[in-house]
Amino acid sequence: MILELDCGNSFIKWRVLNAKAVVLIAEGVVDSDQALVEKLESVNGLALSRCRLVSVRTVEETGALTEMLERRFGVSVICAQSAREMSGVRNGYEEYERLGLDRWLAMLGGFHLAKGACLVLDFGTAVTADFIAADGEHLGGFICPGMPLMRNQLRTHTRKIRYGDQAAERALASQAPGRTTVEAVERGCSLMLNGFVLTQLELARTYWGRDFTVFITGGDAGLVAGVAPEARIVPDLVFVGLAMACPFS
């Protein structure tokens, strides 16, 4: 069995595939290394042979996780690395190593699926947009706070804004002007994300007209899906790129 991991700033997304990487056996999202181990140990008949991962964490944090996986499950671990060019995509950053690995892999996955120009929008802790031309040239991108960061900043710096996650979820059932603080905050932040999407679509059209594919991925993809009905929602886009960056021969 193959273990794939997407280690973000706040969560670890994981999935277990069969030996040929074609059948999904189990998957989930956890908030700590220990929680990951517990979830994996609960998978019936787990027999890991290989692991590949992408991490935006520190070298020390990633190393500690890798060591734990090797010790607990006896599995060899391969970590995705930055590259100037891979699978037809050319990294557009002046210092290519500084482009986030999760963004890089999502770009690889998007270009592979699109077979042409594409706009990759990722909605996680942070929100990112990346533009890849039909010839594989990465034209650059944008980064802004995602829903969790916007929400937490308002909670942290405004004394009277206090509410829980369940209240936040209920508030997003509508986009009407809020009549409570939680509604006003959640719907306001949601509208900011929607505006971000519309701006990226407009810019993409100035590059390529309508000849491009839009990909939306990340945990909050559902909040903006209605703004771009033509977009392809691909929750595991990073894993598509991970398989390309870390193939098992």
PDB file of C-alpha atoms in Angstrom:
ATOM      1  CA  MET A   1       0.000   0.000   0.000  1.00  0.00           C
ATOM      2  CA  ILE A   2       1.061   3.579  -0.674  1.00  0.00           C
ATOM      3  CA  LEU A   3       0.672   6.450   1.782  1.00  0.00           C
ATOM      4  CA  GLU A   4       0.397   9.977   0.376  1.00  0.00           C
ATOM      5  CA  LEU A   5       0.607  13.062   2.594  1.00  0.00           C
ATOM      6  CA  ASP A   6       0.003  16.753   2.024  1.00  0.00           C
ATOM      7  CA  CYS A   7       1.439  18.459   5.109  1.00  0.00           C
ATOM      8  CA  GLY A   8       0.127  22.012   5.295  1.00  0.00           C
ATOM      9  CA  ASN A   9       0.537  24.739   7.883  1.00  0.00           C
ATOM     10  CA  SER A  10      -2.564  23.733   9.835  1.00  0.00           C
ATOM     11  CA  PHE A  11      -3.542  20.219   8.730  1.00  0.00           C
ATOM     12  CA  ILE A  12      -2.215  17.008   7.238  1.00  0.00           C
ATOM     13  CA  LYS A  13      -4.261  15.547   4.416  1.00  0.00           C
ATOM     14  CA  TRP A  14      -3.624  11.835   3.941  1.00  0.00           C
ATOM     15  CA  ARG A  15      -4.749   8.953   1.817  1.00  0.00           C
ATOM     16  CA  VAL A  16      -3.833   5.293   1.416  1.00  0.00           C
ATOM     17  CA  LEU A  17      -3.833   3.706  -2.040  1.00  0.00           C
ATOM     18  CA  ASN A  18      -3.335   0.148  -3.174  1.00  0.00           C
ATOM     19  CA  ALA A  19       0.093  -0.959  -4.401  1.00  0.00           C
ATOM     20  CA  LYS A  20      -0.637   0.167  -7.970  1.00  0.00           C
ATOM     21  CA  ALA A  21      -1.869   3.603  -6.769  1.00  0.00           C
ATOM     22  CA  VAL A  22      -5.202   3.235  -8.545  1.00  0.00           C
ATOM     23  CA  VAL A  23      -7.616   2.244  -5.752  1.00  0.00           C
ATOM     24  CA  LEU A  24      -8.332   4.555  -2.797  1.00  0.00           C
ATOM     25  CA  ILE A  25      -8.442   2.560   0.439  1.00  0.00           C
ATOM     26  CA  ALA A  26      -8.776   5.299   3.059  1.00  0.00           C
ATOM     27  CA  GLU A  27      -8.330   9.049   3.438  1.00  0.00           C
ATOM     28  CA  GLY A  28      -8.771  11.877   5.895  1.00  0.00           C
ATOM     29  CA  VAL A  29      -7.542  15.137   7.411  1.00  0.00           C
ATOM     30  CA  VAL A  30      -5.822  15.463  10.809  1.00  0.00           C
ATOM     31  CA  ASP A  31      -4.309  18.309  12.801  1.00  0.00           C
ATOM     32  CA  SER A  32      -1.198  16.627  14.247  1.00  0.00           C
ATOM     33  CA  ASP A  33       1.410  13.937  13.618  1.00  0.00           C
ATOM     34  CA  GLN A  34       0.062  11.817  16.466  1.00  0.00           C
ATOM     35  CA  ALA A  35      -3.480  12.043  15.117  1.00  0.00           C
ATOM     36  CA  LEU A  36      -2.160  10.847  11.761  1.00  0.00           C
ATOM     37  CA  VAL A  37      -0.583   7.779  13.348  1.00  0.00           C
ATOM     38  CA  GLU A  38      -3.792   6.974  15.204  1.00  0.00           C
ATOM     39  CA  LYS A  39      -5.873   7.248  12.034  1.00  0.00           C
ATOM     40  CA  LEU A  40      -3.489   5.073  10.053  1.00  0.00           C
ATOM     41  CA  GLU A  41      -3.402   2.415  12.762  1.00  0.00           C
ATOM     42  CA  SER A  42      -7.202   2.245  12.602  1.00  0.00           C
ATOM     43  CA  VAL A  43      -7.177   1.318   8.884  1.00  0.00           C
ATOM     44  CA  ASN A  44      -8.063  -2.363   8.544  1.00  0.00           C
ATOM     45  CA  GLY A  45      -5.324  -4.487   7.018  1.00  0.00           C
ATOM     46  CA  LEU A  46      -2.891  -1.600   6.708  1.00  0.00           C
ATOM     47  CA  ALA A  47       0.386  -2.757   5.142  1.00  0.00           C
ATOM     48  CA  LEU A  48       2.355   0.263   3.947  1.00  0.00           C
ATOM     49  CA  SER A  49       5.308  -0.292   1.664  1.00  0.00           C
ATOM     50  CA  ARG A  50       5.991   3.229   0.375  1.00  0.00           C
ATOM     51  CA  CYS A  51       5.190   6.832   1.231  1.00  0.00           C
ATOM     52  CA  ARG A  52       5.483  10.094  -0.644  1.00  0.00           C
ATOM     53  CA  LEU A  53       4.761  13.482   0.826  1.00  0.00           C
ATOM     54  CA  VAL A  54       4.774  17.187   0.207  1.00  0.00           C
ATOM     55  CA  SER A  55       5.368  19.521   3.135  1.00  0.00           C
ATOM     56  CA  VAL A  56       5.384  23.286   3.606  1.00  0.00           C
ATOM     57  CA  ARG A  57       6.522  22.819   7.202  1.00  0.00           C
ATOM     58  CA  THR A  58      10.035  23.442   8.513  1.00  0.00           C
ATOM     59  CA  VAL A  59      12.794  20.987   7.704  1.00  0.00           C
ATOM     60  CA  GLU A  60      12.834  19.928  11.358  1.00  0.00           C
ATOM     61  CA  GLU A  61       9.079  19.307  11.510  1.00  0.00           C
ATOM     62  CA  THR A  62       9.093  17.370   8.251  1.00  0.00           C
ATOM     63  CA  GLY A  63      12.100  15.339   9.383  1.00  0.00           C
ATOM     64  CA  ALA A  64      10.403  14.429  12.661  1.00  0.00           C
ATOM     65  CA  LEU A  65       7.292  13.223  10.814  1.00  0.00           C
ATOM     66  CA  THR A  66       9.345  11.223   8.327  1.00  0.00           C
ATOM     67  CA  GLU A  67      11.320   9.554  11.102  1.00  0.00           C
ATOM     68  CA  MET A  68       8.138   8.664  12.991  1.00  0.00           C
ATOM     69  CA  LEU A  69       6.534   7.105   9.909  1.00  0.00           C
ATOM     70  CA  GLU A  70       9.621   5.054   9.184  1.00  0.00           C
ATOM     71  CA  ARG A  71       9.805   3.891  12.784  1.00  0.00           C
ATOM     72  CA  ARG A  72       6.118   3.113  13.323  1.00  0.00           C
ATOM     73  CA  PHE A  73       5.276   1.606   9.944  1.00  0.00           C
ATOM     74  CA  GLY A  74       8.639   0.546   8.523  1.00  0.00           C
ATOM     75  CA  VAL A  75       7.911   2.487   5.355  1.00  0.00           C
ATOM     76  CA  SER A  76      10.352   4.323   3.083  1.00  0.00           C
ATOM     77  CA  VAL A  77       9.474   7.995   2.609  1.00  0.00           C
ATOM     78  CA  ILE A  78      10.123  10.224  -0.407  1.00  0.00           C
ATOM     79  CA  CYS A  79       9.688  14.006  -0.062  1.00  0.00           C
ATOM     80  CA  ALA A  80       8.803  16.208  -3.029  1.00  0.00           C
ATOM     81  CA  GLN A  81      11.431  18.804  -3.922  1.00  0.00           C
ATOM     82  CA  SER A  82      11.424  22.093  -5.783  1.00  0.00           C
ATOM     83  CA  ALA A  83      12.547  22.173  -9.411  1.00  0.00           C
ATOM     84  CA  ARG A  84      13.146  24.763 -12.086  1.00  0.00           C
ATOM     85  CA  GLU A  85      11.246  22.646 -14.603  1.00  0.00           C
ATOM     86  CA  MET A  86       9.265  19.422 -14.407  1.00  0.00           C
ATOM     87  CA  SER A  87       6.694  17.598 -16.553  1.00  0.00           C
ATOM     88  CA  GLY A  88       6.579  20.465 -19.030  1.00  0.00           C
ATOM     89  CA  VAL A  89       6.008  23.194 -16.422  1.00  0.00           C
ATOM     90  CA  ARG A  90       8.642  25.899 -15.910  1.00  0.00           C
ATOM     91  CA  ASN A  91       8.737  27.508 -12.478  1.00  0.00           C
ATOM     92  CA  GLY A  92       8.206  31.243 -12.879  1.00  0.00           C
ATOM     93  CA  TYR A  93       9.711  32.389  -9.583  1.00  0.00           C
ATOM     94  CA  GLU A  94      13.004  34.286  -9.743  1.00  0.00           C
ATOM     95  CA  GLU A  95      14.193  31.989  -6.948  1.00  0.00           C
ATOM     96  CA  TYR A  96      12.353  28.797  -7.810  1.00  0.00           C
ATOM     97  CA  GLU A  97      13.083  27.205  -4.423  1.00  0.00           C
ATOM     98  CA  ARG A  98      10.909  29.813  -2.715  1.00  0.00           C
ATOM     99  CA  LEU A  99       7.709  28.805  -4.477  1.00  0.00           C
ATOM    100  CA  GLY A 100       5.610  26.781  -2.040  1.00  0.00           C
ATOM    101  CA  LEU A 101       5.796  23.075  -2.797  1.00  0.00           C
ATOM    102  CA  ASP A 102       2.044  22.633  -2.517  1.00  0.00           C
ATOM    103  CA  ARG A 103       1.543  25.341  -5.152  1.00  0.00           C
ATOM    104  CA  TRP A 104       4.184  23.774  -7.389  1.00  0.00           C
ATOM    105  CA  LEU A 105       2.556  20.356  -7.246  1.00  0.00           C
ATOM    106  CA  ALA A 106      -0.923  21.777  -7.823  1.00  0.00           C
ATOM    107  CA  MET A 107       0.453  23.520 -10.906  1.00  0.00           C
ATOM    108  CA  LEU A 108       1.976  20.267 -12.184  1.00  0.00           C
ATOM    109  CA  GLY A 109      -1.323  18.486 -11.613  1.00  0.00           C
ATOM    110  CA  GLY A 110      -3.385  21.223 -13.236  1.00  0.00           C
ATOM    111  CA  PHE A 111      -1.236  21.483 -16.347  1.00  0.00           C
ATOM    112  CA  HIS A 112      -1.219  17.695 -16.684  1.00  0.00           C
ATOM    113  CA  LEU A 113      -5.022  17.519 -16.533  1.00  0.00           C
ATOM    114  CA  ALA A 114      -5.657  20.612 -18.669  1.00  0.00           C
ATOM    115  CA  LYS A 115      -3.173  19.819 -21.433  1.00  0.00           C
ATOM    116  CA  GLY A 116      -3.031  23.569 -21.959  1.00  0.00           C
ATOM    117  CA  ALA A 117      -3.289  26.950 -20.275  1.00  0.00           C
ATOM    118  CA  CYS A 118      -4.776  26.870 -16.805  1.00  0.00           C
ATOM    119  CA  LEU A 119      -5.558  28.905 -13.726  1.00  0.00           C
ATOM    120  CA  VAL A 120      -5.081  27.054 -10.432  1.00  0.00           C
ATOM    121  CA  LEU A 121      -6.941  28.424  -7.401  1.00  0.00           C
ATOM    122  CA  ASP A 122      -6.239  26.857  -4.006  1.00  0.00           C
ATOM    123  CA  PHE A 123      -8.382  27.737  -0.987  1.00  0.00           C
ATOM    124  CA  GLY A 124      -6.744  26.657   2.254  1.00  0.00           C
ATOM    125  CA  THR A 125      -5.273  28.513   5.219  1.00  0.00           C
ATOM    126  CA  ALA A 126      -3.981  30.886   2.574  1.00  0.00           C
ATOM    127  CA  VAL A 127      -5.509  31.424  -0.862  1.00  0.00           C
ATOM    128  CA  THR A 128      -3.289  31.162  -3.919  1.00  0.00           C
ATOM    129  CA  ALA A 129      -3.727  31.713  -7.639  1.00  0.00           C
ATOM    130  CA  ASP A 130      -1.252  30.575 -10.296  1.00  0.00           C
ATOM    131  CA  PHE A 131      -1.264  31.113 -14.050  1.00  0.00           C
ATOM    132  CA  ILE A 132       0.304  28.500 -16.343  1.00  0.00           C
ATOM    133  CA  ALA A 133       0.441  29.232 -20.071  1.00  0.00           C
ATOM    134  CA  ALA A 134      -0.185  26.674 -22.813  1.00  0.00           C
ATOM    135  CA  ASP A 135       3.565  26.183 -23.280  1.00  0.00           C
ATOM    136  CA  GLY A 136       4.013  25.371 -19.577  1.00  0.00           C
ATOM    137  CA  GLU A 137       5.418  28.748 -18.552  1.00  0.00           C
ATOM    138  CA  HIS A 138       4.373  29.750 -15.028  1.00  0.00           C
ATOM    139  CA  LEU A 139       3.474  33.428 -15.328  1.00  0.00           C
ATOM    140  CA  GLY A 140       3.345  33.965 -11.560  1.00  0.00           C
ATOM    141  CA  GLY A 141       0.577  34.139  -9.032  1.00  0.00           C
ATOM    142  CA  PHE A 142      -0.995  35.730  -5.993  1.00  0.00           C
ATOM    143  CA  ILE A 143      -1.268  34.886  -2.293  1.00  0.00           C
ATOM    144  CA  CYS A 144      -3.796  36.299   0.149  1.00  0.00           C
ATOM    145  CA  PRO A 145      -5.321  35.233   3.486  1.00  0.00           C
ATOM    146  CA  GLY A 146      -7.793  32.388   3.341  1.00  0.00           C
ATOM    147  CA  MET A 147     -11.002  32.074   5.306  1.00  0.00           C
ATOM    148  CA  PRO A 148      -9.304  30.741   8.477  1.00  0.00           C
ATOM    149  CA  LEU A 149      -6.761  33.585   8.543  1.00  0.00           C
ATOM    150  CA  MET A 150      -9.300  36.336   7.887  1.00  0.00           C
ATOM    151  CA  ARG A 151     -11.661  34.939  10.509  1.00  0.00           C
ATOM    152  CA  ASN A 152      -8.926  34.508  13.132  1.00  0.00           C
ATOM    153  CA  GLN A 153      -7.503  37.973  12.565  1.00  0.00           C
ATOM    154  CA  LEU A 154     -10.898  39.540  13.219  1.00  0.00           C
ATOM    155  CA  ARG A 155     -11.415  37.373  16.286  1.00  0.00           C
ATOM    156  CA  THR A 156      -7.958  38.238  17.606  1.00  0.00           C
ATOM    157  CA  HIS A 157      -7.980  41.985  17.017  1.00  0.00           C
ATOM    158  CA  THR A 158     -11.631  42.829  17.614  1.00  0.00           C
ATOM    159  CA  ARG A 159     -12.730  42.193  21.192  1.00  0.00           C
ATOM    160  CA  LYS A 160     -16.432  41.773  20.520  1.00  0.00           C
ATOM    161  CA  ILE A 161     -16.053  39.220  17.724  1.00  0.00           C
ATOM    162  CA  ARG A 162     -16.363  35.858  19.440  1.00  0.00           C
ATOM    163  CA  TYR A 163     -18.155  32.821  18.033  1.00  0.00           C
ATOM    164  CA  GLY A 164     -17.592  29.142  17.363  1.00  0.00           C
ATOM    165  CA  ASP A 165     -17.164  27.071  14.229  1.00  0.00           C
ATOM    166  CA  GLN A 166     -20.750  25.811  14.231  1.00  0.00           C
ATOM    167  CA  ALA A 167     -22.095  29.359  14.277  1.00  0.00           C
ATOM    168  CA  ALA A 168     -19.753  30.196  11.411  1.00  0.00           C
ATOM    169  CA  GLU A 169     -21.059  27.293   9.348  1.00  0.00           C
ATOM    170  CA  ARG A 170     -24.678  28.295   9.929  1.00  0.00           C
ATOM    171  CA  ALA A 171     -23.917  31.899   8.967  1.00  0.00           C
ATOM    172  CA  LEU A 172     -22.748  30.816   5.509  1.00  0.00           C
ATOM    173  CA  ALA A 173     -26.132  29.339   4.634  1.00  0.00           C
ATOM    174  CA  SER A 174     -26.956  32.724   3.074  1.00  0.00           C
ATOM    175  CA  GLN A 175     -25.127  35.661   1.517  1.00  0.00           C
ATOM    176  CA  ALA A 176     -27.649  38.290   2.623  1.00  0.00           C
ATOM    177  CA  PRO A 177     -26.274  41.203   4.678  1.00  0.00           C
ATOM    178  CA  GLY A 178     -25.582  39.921   8.180  1.00  0.00           C
ATOM    179  CA  ARG A 179     -27.889  40.748  11.062  1.00  0.00           C
ATOM    180  CA  THR A 180     -25.502  39.345  13.660  1.00  0.00           C
ATOM    181  CA  THR A 181     -21.736  39.720  14.037  1.00  0.00           C
ATOM    182  CA  VAL A 182     -21.052  36.137  13.020  1.00  0.00           C
ATOM    183  CA  GLU A 183     -23.154  36.548   9.876  1.00  0.00           C
ATOM    184  CA  ALA A 184     -21.509  39.841   8.987  1.00  0.00           C
ATOM    185  CA  VAL A 185     -17.985  38.464   9.423  1.00  0.00           C
ATOM    186  CA  GLU A 186     -18.461  35.109   7.725  1.00  0.00           C
ATOM    187  CA  ARG A 187     -20.408  36.484   4.793  1.00  0.00           C
ATOM    188  CA  GLY A 188     -18.045  39.418   4.405  1.00  0.00           C
ATOM    189  CA  CYS A 189     -15.023  37.134   4.266  1.00  0.00           C
ATOM    190  CA  SER A 190     -16.834  34.854   1.841  1.00  0.00           C
ATOM    191  CA  LEU A 191     -17.563  37.781  -0.457  1.00  0.00           C
ATOM    192  CA  MET A 192     -13.884  38.748  -0.382  1.00  0.00           C
ATOM    193  CA  LEU A 193     -12.960  35.250  -1.574  1.00  0.00           C
ATOM    194  CA  ASN A 194     -15.574  35.464  -4.326  1.00  0.00           C
ATOM    195  CA  GLY A 195     -14.164  38.803  -5.435  1.00  0.00           C
ATOM    196  CA  PHE A 196     -10.689  37.305  -5.536  1.00  0.00           C
ATOM    197  CA  VAL A 197     -11.906  34.547  -7.862  1.00  0.00           C
ATOM    198  CA  LEU A 198     -13.604  36.997 -10.209  1.00  0.00           C
ATOM    199  CA  THR A 199     -10.452  39.111 -10.409  1.00  0.00           C
ATOM    200  CA  GLN A 200      -8.311  36.081 -11.279  1.00  0.00           C
ATOM    201  CA  LEU A 201     -10.756  34.979 -13.969  1.00  0.00           C
ATOM    202  CA  GLU A 202     -10.699  38.444 -15.502  1.00  0.00           C
ATOM    203  CA  LEU A 203      -6.904  38.458 -15.579  1.00  0.00           C
ATOM    204  CA  ALA A 204      -6.763  34.963 -17.088  1.00  0.00           C
ATOM    205  CA  ARG A 205      -9.089  36.099 -19.879  1.00  0.00           C
ATOM    206  CA  THR A 206      -6.736  38.975 -20.716  1.00  0.00           C
ATOM    207  CA  TYR A 207      -4.011  36.365 -21.244  1.00  0.00           C
ATOM    208  CA  TRP A 208      -5.883  33.609 -23.047  1.00  0.00           C
ATOM    209  CA  GLY A 209      -9.391  34.749 -23.931  1.00  0.00           C
ATOM    210  CA  ARG A 210     -11.568  31.772 -23.023  1.00  0.00           C
ATOM    211  CA  ASP A 211      -9.029  29.130 -23.996  1.00  0.00           C
ATOM    212  CA  PHE A 212      -7.991  28.000 -20.514  1.00  0.00           C
ATOM    213  CA  THR A 213      -9.070  25.635 -17.754  1.00  0.00           C
ATOM    214  CA  VAL A 214      -9.844  26.737 -14.203  1.00  0.00           C
ATOM    215  CA  PHE A 215      -9.062  24.409 -11.319  1.00  0.00           C
ATOM    216  CA  ILE A 216     -10.331  24.984  -7.784  1.00  0.00           C
ATOM    217  CA  THR A 217      -8.885  22.972  -4.920  1.00  0.00           C
ATOM    218  CA  GLY A 218      -8.372  23.217  -1.151  1.00  0.00           C
ATOM    219  CA  GLY A 219     -10.561  22.772   1.893  1.00  0.00           C
ATOM    220  CA  ASP A 220     -12.691  25.870   1.249  1.00  0.00           C
ATOM    221  CA  ALA A 221     -13.194  25.258  -2.475  1.00  0.00           C
ATOM    222  CA  GLY A 222     -16.920  24.852  -1.895  1.00  0.00           C
ATOM    223  CA  LEU A 223     -17.245  28.472  -0.766  1.00  0.00           C
ATOM    224  CA  VAL A 224     -16.342  29.814  -4.209  1.00  0.00           C
ATOM    225  CA  ALA A 225     -17.474  27.067  -6.579  1.00  0.00           C
ATOM    226  CA  GLY A 226     -20.617  28.993  -7.508  1.00  0.00           C
ATOM    227  CA  VAL A 227     -18.604  31.990  -8.717  1.00  0.00           C
ATOM    228  CA  ALA A 228     -16.881  29.946 -11.411  1.00  0.00           C
ATOM    229  CA  PRO A 229     -19.343  27.280 -12.567  1.00  0.00           C
ATOM    230  CA  GLU A 230     -17.034  26.372 -15.442  1.00  0.00           C
ATOM    231  CA  ALA A 231     -14.220  25.449 -13.045  1.00  0.00           C
ATOM    232  CA  ARG A 232     -13.117  21.899 -12.345  1.00  0.00           C
ATOM    233  CA  ILE A 233     -13.231  21.120  -8.622  1.00  0.00           C
ATOM    234  CA  VAL A 234     -10.302  18.775  -7.930  1.00  0.00           C
ATOM    235  CA  PRO A 235      -9.856  18.250  -4.161  1.00  0.00           C
ATOM    236  CA  ASP A 236      -6.746  16.092  -4.657  1.00  0.00           C
ATOM    237  CA  LEU A 237      -4.946  18.252  -7.207  1.00  0.00           C
ATOM    238  CA  VAL A 238      -1.801  18.395  -5.069  1.00  0.00           C
ATOM    239  CA  PHE A 239      -1.742  14.595  -4.955  1.00  0.00           C
ATOM    240  CA  VAL A 240      -1.927  14.493  -8.767  1.00  0.00           C
ATOM    241  CA  GLY A 241       1.239  16.582  -8.861  1.00  0.00           C
ATOM    242  CA  LEU A 242       2.835  14.606  -6.043  1.00  0.00           C
ATOM    243  CA  ALA A 243       2.591  11.390  -8.051  1.00  0.00           C
ATOM    244  CA  MET A 244       4.326  13.175 -10.922  1.00  0.00           C
ATOM    245  CA  ALA A 245       7.093  14.612  -8.756  1.00  0.00           C
ATOM    246  CA  CYS A 246       7.689  11.408  -6.781  1.00  0.00           C
ATOM    247  CA  PRO A 247       6.936   8.474  -9.112  1.00  0.00           C
ATOM    248  CA  PHE A 248       7.393   4.902  -7.934  1.00  0.00           C
ATOM    249  CA  SER A 249       9.097   2.898 -10.683  1.00  0.00           C
TER     250      SER A 249
END
